[in-house]
Tab-separated table of N, CA, C and O in Angstrom:
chain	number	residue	atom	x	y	z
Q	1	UNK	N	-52.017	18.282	33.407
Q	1	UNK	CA	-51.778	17.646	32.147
Q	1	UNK	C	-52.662	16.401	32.094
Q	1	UNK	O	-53.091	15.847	33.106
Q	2	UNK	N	-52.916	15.979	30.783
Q	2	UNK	CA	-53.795	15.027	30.970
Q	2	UNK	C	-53.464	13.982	30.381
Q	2	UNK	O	-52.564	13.964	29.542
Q	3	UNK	N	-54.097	13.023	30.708
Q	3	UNK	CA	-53.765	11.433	30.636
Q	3	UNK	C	-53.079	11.270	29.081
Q	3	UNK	O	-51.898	10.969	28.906
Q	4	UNK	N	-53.961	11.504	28.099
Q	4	UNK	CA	-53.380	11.730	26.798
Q	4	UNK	C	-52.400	12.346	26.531
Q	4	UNK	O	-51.678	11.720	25.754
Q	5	UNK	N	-51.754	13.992	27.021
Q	5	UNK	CA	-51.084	14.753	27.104
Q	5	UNK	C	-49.603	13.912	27.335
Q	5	UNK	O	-48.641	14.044	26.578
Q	6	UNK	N	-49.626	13.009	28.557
Q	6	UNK	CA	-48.657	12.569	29.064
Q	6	UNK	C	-48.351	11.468	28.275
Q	6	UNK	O	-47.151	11.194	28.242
Q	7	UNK	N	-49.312	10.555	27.443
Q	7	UNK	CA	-49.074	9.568	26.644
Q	7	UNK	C	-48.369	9.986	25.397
Q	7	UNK	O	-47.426	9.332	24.952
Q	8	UNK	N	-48.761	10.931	24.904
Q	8	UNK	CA	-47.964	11.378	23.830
Q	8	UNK	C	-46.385	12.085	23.768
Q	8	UNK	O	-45.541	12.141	22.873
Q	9	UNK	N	-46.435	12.657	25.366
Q	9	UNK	CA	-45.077	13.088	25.574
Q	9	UNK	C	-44.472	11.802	25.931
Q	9	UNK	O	-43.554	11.721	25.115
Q	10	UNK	N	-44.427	10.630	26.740
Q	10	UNK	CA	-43.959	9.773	26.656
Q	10	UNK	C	-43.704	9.549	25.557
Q	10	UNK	O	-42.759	10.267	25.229
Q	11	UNK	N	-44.036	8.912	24.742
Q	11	UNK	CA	-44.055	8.354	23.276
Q	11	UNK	C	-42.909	8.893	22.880
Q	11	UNK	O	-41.762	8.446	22.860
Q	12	UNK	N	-43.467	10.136	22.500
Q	12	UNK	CA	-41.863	11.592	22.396
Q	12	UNK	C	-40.688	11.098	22.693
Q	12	UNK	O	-39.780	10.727	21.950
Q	13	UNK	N	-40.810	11.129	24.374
Q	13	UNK	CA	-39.266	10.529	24.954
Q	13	UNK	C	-38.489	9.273	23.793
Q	13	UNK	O	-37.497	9.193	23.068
Q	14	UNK	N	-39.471	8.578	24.127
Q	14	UNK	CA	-39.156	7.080	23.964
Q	14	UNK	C	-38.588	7.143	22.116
Q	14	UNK	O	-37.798	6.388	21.550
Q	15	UNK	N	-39.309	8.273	21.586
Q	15	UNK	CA	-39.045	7.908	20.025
Q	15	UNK	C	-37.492	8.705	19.901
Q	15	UNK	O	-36.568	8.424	19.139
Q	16	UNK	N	-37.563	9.694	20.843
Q	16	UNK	CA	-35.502	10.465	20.753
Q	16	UNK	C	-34.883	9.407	20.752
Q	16	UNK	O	-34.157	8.971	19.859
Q	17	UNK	N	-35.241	8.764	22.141
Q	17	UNK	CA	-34.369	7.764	22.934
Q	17	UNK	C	-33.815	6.545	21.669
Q	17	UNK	O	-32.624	6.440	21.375
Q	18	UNK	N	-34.490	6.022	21.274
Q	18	UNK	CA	-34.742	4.886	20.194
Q	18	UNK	C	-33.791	5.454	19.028
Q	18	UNK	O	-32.915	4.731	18.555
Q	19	UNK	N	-33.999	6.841	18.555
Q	19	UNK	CA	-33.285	7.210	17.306
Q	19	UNK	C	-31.823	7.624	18.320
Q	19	UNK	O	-30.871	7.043	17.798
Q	20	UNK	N	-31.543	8.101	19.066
Q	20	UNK	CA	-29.980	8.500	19.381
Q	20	UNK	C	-29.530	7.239	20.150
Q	20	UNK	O	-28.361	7.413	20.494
Q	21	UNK	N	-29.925	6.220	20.494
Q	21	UNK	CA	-29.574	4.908	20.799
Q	21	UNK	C	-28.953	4.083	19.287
Q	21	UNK	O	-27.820	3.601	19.286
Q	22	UNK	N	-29.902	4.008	17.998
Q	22	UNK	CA	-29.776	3.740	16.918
Q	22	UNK	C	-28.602	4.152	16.205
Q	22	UNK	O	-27.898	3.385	15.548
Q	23	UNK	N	-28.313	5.987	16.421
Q	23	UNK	CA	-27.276	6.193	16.244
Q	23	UNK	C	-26.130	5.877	16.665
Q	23	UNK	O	-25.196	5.666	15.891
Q	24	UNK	N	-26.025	5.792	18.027
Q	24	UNK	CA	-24.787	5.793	18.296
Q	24	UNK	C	-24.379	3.968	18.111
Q	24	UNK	O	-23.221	3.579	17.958
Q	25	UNK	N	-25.590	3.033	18.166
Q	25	UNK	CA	-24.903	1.692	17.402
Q	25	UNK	C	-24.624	1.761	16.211
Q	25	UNK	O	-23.687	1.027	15.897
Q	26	UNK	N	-25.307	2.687	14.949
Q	26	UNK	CA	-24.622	2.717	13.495
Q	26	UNK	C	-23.149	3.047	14.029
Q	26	UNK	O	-22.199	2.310	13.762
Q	27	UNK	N	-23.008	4.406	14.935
Q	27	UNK	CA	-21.706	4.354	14.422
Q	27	UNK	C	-20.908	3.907	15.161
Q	27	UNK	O	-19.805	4.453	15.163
Q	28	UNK	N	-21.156	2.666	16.139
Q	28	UNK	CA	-20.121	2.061	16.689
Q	28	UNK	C	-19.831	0.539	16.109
Q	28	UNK	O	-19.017	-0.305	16.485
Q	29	UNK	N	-20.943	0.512	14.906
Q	29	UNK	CA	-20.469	-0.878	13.846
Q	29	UNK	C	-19.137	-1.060	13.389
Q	29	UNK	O	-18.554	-2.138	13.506
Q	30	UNK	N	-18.588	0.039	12.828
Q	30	UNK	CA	-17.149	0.312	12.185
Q	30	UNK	C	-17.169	1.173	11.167
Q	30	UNK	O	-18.022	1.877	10.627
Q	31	UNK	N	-16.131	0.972	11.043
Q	31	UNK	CA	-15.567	1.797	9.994
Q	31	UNK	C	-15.517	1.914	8.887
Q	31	UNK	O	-14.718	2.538	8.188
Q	32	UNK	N	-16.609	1.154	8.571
Q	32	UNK	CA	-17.029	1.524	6.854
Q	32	UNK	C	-18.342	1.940	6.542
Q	32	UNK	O	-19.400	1.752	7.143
Q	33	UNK	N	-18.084	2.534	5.501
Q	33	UNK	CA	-19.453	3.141	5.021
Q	33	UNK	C	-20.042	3.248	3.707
Q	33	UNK	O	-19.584	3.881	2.756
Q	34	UNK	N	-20.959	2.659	3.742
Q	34	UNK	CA	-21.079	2.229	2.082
Q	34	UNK	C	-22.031	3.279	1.684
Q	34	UNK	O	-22.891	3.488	2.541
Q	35	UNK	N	-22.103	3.895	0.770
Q	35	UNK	CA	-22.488	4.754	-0.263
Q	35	UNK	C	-23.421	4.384	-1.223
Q	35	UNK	O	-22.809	3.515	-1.845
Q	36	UNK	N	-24.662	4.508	-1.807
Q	36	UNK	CA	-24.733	3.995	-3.104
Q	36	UNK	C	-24.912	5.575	-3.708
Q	36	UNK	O	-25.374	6.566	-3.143
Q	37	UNK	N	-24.444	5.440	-4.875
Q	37	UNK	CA	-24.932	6.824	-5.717
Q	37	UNK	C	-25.251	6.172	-7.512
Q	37	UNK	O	-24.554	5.684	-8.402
Q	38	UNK	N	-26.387	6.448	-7.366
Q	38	UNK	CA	-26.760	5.812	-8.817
Q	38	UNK	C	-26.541	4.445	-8.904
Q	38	UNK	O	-27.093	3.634	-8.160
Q	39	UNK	N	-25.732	4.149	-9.812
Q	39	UNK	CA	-25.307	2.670	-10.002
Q	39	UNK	C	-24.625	2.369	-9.373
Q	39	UNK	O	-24.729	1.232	-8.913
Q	40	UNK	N	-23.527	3.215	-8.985
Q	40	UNK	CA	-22.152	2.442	-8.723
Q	40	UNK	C	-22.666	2.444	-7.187
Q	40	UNK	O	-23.675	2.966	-6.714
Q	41	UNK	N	-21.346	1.472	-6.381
Q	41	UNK	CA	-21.540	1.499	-4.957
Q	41	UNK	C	-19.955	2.053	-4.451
Q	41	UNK	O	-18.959	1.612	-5.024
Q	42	UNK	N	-19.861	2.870	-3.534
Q	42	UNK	CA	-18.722	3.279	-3.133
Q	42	UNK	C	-18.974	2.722	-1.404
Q	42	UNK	O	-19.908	2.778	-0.604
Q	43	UNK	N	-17.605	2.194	-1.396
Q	43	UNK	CA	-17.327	1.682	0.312
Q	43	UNK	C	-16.026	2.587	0.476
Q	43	UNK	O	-15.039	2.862	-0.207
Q	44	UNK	N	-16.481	2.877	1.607
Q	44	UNK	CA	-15.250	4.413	2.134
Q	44	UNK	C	-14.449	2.973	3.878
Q	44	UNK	O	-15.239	2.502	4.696
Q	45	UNK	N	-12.968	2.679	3.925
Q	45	UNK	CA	-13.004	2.228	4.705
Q	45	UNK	C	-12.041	3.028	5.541
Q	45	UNK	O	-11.471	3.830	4.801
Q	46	UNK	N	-11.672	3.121	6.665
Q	46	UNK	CA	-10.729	4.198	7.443
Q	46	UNK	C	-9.247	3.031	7.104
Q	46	UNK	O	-9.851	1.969	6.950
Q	47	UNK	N	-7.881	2.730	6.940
Q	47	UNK	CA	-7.076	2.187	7.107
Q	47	UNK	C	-5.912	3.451	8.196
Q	47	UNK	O	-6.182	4.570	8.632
Q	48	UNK	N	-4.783	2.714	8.295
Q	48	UNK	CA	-4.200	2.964	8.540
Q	48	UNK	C	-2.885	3.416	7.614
Q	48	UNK	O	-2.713	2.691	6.634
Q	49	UNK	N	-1.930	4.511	7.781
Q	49	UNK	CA	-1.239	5.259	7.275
Q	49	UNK	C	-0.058	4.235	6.626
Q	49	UNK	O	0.493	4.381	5.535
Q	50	UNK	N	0.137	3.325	7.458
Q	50	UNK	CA	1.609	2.426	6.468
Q	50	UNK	C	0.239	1.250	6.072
Q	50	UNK	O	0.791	0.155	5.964
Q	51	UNK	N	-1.066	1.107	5.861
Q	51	UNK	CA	-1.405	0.306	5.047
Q	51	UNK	C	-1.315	1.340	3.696
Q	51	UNK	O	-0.909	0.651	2.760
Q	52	UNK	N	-1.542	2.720	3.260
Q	52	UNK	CA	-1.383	2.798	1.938
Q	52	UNK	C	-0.431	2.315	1.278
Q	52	UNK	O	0.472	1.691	1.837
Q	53	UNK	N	-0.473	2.552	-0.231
Q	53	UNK	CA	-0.045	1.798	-0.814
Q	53	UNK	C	1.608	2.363	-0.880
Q	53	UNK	O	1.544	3.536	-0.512
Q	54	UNK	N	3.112	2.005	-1.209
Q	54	UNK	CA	3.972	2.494	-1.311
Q	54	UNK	C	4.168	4.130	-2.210
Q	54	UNK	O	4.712	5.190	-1.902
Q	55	UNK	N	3.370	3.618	-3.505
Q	55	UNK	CA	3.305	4.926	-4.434
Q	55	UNK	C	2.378	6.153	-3.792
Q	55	UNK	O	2.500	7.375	-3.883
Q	56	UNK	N	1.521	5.422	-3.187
Q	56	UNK	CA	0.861	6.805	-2.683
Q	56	UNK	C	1.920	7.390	-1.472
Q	56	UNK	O	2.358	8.537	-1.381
Q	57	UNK	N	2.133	6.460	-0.754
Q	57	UNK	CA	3.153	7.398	0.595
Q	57	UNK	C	4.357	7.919	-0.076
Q	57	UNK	O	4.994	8.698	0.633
Q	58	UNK	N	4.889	7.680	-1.362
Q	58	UNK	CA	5.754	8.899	-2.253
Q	58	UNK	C	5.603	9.615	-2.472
Q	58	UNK	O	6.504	10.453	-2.518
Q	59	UNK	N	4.196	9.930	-2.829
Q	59	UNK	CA	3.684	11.237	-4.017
Q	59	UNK	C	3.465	12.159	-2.820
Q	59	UNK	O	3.566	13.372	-3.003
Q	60	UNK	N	3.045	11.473	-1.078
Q	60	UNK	CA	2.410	12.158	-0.414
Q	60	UNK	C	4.030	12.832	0.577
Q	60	UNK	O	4.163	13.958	1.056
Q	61	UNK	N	5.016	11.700	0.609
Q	61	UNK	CA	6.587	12.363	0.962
Q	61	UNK	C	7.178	13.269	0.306
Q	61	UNK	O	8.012	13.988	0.857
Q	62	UNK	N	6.841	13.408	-1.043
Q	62	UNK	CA	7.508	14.182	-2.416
Q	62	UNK	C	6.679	15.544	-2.486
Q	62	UNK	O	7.035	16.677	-2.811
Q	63	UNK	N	5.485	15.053	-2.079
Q	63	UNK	CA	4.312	16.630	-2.410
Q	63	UNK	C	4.112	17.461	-1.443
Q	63	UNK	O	4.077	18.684	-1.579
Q	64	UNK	N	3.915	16.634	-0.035
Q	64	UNK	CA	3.445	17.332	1.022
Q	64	UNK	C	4.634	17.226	2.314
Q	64	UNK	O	4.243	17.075	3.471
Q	65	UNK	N	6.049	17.318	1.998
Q	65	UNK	CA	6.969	17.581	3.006
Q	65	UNK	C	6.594	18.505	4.317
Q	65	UNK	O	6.452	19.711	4.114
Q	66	UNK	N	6.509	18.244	4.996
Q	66	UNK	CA	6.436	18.607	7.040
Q	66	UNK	C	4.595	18.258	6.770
Q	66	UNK	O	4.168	18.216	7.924
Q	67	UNK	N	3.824	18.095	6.157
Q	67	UNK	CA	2.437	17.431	6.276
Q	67	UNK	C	2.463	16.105	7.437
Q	67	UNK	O	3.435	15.368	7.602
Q	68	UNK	N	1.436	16.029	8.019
Q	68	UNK	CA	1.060	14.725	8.713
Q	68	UNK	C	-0.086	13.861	8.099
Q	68	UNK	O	-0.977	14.419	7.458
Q	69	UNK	N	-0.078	12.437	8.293
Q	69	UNK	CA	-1.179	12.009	8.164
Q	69	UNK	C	-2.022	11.963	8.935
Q	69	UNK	O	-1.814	11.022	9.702
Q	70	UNK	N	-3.300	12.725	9.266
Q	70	UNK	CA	-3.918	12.343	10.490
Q	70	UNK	C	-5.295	11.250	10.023
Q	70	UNK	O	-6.074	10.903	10.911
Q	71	UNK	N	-5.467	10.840	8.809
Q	71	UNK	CA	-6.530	9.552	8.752
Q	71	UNK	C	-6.421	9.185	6.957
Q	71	UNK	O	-5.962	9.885	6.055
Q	72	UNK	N	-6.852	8.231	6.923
Q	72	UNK	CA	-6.208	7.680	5.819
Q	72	UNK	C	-7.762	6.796	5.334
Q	72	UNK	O	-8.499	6.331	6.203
Q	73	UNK	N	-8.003	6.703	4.199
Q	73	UNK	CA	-9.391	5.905	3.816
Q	73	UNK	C	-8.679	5.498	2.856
Q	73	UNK	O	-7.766	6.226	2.468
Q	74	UNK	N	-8.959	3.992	2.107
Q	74	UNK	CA	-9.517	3.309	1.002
Q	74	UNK	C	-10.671	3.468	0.677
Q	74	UNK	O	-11.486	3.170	1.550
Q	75	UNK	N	-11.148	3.909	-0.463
Q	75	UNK	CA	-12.235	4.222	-1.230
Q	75	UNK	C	-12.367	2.946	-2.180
Q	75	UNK	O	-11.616	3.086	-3.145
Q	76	UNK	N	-12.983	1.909	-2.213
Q	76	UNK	CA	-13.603	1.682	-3.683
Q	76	UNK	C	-14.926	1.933	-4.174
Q	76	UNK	O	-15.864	2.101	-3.395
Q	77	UNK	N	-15.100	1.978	-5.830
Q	77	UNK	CA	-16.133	2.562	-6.244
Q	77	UNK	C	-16.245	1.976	-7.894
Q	77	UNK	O	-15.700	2.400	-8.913
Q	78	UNK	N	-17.124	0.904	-7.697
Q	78	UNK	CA	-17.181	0.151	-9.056
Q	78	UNK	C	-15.845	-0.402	-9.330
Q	78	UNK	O	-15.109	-0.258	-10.306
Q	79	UNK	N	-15.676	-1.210	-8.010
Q	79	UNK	CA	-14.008	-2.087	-8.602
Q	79	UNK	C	-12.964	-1.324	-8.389
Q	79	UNK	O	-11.971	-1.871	-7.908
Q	80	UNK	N	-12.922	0.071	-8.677
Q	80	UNK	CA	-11.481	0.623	-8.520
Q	80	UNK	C	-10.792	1.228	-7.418
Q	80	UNK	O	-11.255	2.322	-7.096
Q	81	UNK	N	-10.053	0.918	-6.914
Q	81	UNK	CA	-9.273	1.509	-5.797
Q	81	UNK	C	-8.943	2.945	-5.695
Q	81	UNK	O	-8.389	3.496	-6.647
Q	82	UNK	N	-9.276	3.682	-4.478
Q	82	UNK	CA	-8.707	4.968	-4.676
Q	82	UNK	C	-8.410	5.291	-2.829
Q	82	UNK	O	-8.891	4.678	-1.877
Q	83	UNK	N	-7.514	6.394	-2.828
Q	83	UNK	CA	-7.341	6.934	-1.410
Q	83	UNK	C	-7.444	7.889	-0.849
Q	83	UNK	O	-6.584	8.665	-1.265
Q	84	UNK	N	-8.226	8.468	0.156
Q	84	UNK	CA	-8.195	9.601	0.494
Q	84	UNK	C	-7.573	9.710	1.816
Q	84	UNK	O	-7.673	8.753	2.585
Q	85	UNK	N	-6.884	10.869	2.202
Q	85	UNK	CA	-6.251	11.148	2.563
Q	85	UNK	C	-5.980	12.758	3.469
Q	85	UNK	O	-5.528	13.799	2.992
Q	86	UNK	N	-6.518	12.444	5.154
Q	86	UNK	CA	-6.320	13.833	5.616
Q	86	UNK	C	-5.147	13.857	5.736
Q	86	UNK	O	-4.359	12.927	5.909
Q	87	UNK	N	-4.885	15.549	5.598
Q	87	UNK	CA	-3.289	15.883	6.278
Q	87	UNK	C	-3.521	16.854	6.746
Q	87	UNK	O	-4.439	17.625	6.467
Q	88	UNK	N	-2.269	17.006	7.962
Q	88	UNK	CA	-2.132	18.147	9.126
Q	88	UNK	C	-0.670	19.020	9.262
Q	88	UNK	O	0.495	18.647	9.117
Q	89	UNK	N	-1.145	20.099	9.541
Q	89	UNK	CA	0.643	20.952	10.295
Q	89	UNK	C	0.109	22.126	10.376
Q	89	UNK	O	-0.244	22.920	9.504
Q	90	UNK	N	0.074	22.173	11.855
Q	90	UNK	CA	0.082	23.104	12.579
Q	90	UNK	C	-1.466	23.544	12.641
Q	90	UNK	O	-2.207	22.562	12.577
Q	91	UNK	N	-1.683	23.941	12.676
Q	91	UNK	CA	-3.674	24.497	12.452
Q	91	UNK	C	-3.953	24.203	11.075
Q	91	UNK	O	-5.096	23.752	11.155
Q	92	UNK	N	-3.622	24.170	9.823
Q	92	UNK	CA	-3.747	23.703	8.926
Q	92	UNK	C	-4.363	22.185	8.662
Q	92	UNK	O	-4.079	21.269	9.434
Q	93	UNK	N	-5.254	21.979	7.478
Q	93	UNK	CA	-5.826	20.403	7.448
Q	93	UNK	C	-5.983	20.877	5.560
Q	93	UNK	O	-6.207	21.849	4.839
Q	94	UNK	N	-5.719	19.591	5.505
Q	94	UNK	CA	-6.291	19.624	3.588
Q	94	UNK	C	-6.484	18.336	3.453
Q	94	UNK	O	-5.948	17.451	4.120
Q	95	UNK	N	-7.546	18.162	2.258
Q	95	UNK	CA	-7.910	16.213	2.297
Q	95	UNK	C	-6.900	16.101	0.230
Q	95	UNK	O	-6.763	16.932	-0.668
Q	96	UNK	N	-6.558	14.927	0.360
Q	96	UNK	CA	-6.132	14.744	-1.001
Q	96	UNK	C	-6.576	13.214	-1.569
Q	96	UNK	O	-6.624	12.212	-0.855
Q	97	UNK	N	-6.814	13.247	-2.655
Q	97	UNK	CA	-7.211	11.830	-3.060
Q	97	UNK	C	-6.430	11.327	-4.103
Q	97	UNK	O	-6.316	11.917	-5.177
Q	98	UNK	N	-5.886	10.261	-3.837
Q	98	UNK	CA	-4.750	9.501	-4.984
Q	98	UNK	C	-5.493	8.407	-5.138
Q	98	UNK	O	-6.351	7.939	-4.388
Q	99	UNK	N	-4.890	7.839	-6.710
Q	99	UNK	CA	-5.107	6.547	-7.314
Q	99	UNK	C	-4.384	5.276	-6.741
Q	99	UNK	O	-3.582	5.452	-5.824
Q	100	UNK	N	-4.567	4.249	-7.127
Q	100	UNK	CA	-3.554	3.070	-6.477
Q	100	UNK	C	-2.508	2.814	-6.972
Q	100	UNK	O	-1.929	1.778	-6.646
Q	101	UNK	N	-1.760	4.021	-8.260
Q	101	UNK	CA	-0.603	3.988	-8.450
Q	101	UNK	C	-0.021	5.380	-7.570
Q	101	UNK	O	1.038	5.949	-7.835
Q	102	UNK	N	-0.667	5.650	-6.822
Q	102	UNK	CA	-0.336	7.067	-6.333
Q	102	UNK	C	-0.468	8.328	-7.149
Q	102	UNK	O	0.390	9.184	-6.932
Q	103	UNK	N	-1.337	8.578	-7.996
Q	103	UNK	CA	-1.375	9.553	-8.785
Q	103	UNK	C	-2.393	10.558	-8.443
Q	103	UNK	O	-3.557	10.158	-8.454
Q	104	UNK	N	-2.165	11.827	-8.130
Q	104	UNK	CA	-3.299	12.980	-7.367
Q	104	UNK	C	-3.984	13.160	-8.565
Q	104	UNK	O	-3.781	13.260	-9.775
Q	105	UNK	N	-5.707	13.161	-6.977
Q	105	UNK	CA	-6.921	13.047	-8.010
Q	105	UNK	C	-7.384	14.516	-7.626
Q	105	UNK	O	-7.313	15.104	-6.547
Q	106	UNK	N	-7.911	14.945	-8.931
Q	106	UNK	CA	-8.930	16.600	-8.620
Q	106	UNK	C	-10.281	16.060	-7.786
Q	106	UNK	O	-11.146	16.859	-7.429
């Protein structure tokens, strides 16, 4: 192999190394993630299950009886509050998104 050969595969190494190093600090910044789409800006943040809001943990006690929460986001998007919402039971998963009065979003 030749001198060049090896300079460029170095390089190689070094440019993986640099991008999956990069990655794994994006995603050990936290837990938010900001979005832009067009105008608006959407920030997706992970919370926790008794931070939602009271009306949403109704609609989600009233709708989805033996469901779990297994992760819980605050969404805002141009000012307005919204929540998404995984749920679990048994091998089963479905995501749902409510308003900040608790009202299910399509």
């Amino acid at each position: 192999m030749s001198t060049k050969t090896k300079s460029v595969f170095a390089l190689i190494v070094l440019l993986n190394v640099c991008a999956v190093a990069s990655a794994f600090v994006s995603a050990e910044k936290g837990l938010t993630n900001k979005i832009k789409i067009g105008r608006a800006q959407e920030q997706r943040t992970e919370i926790k299950a008794e931070a939602l809001p009271e009306t949403a943990k109704k609609t989600l006690n009233d709708k989805f009886k033996g469901w779990t929460i297994a992760k819980a986001f605050e969404v805002v998007k141009g000012g307005a509050k919204e929540y998404e919402v995984e749920l679990s039971m048994n091998d089963e998963t479905k995501t749902v998104k409510l308003d900040k009065d608790g009202n299910l979003k399509q």
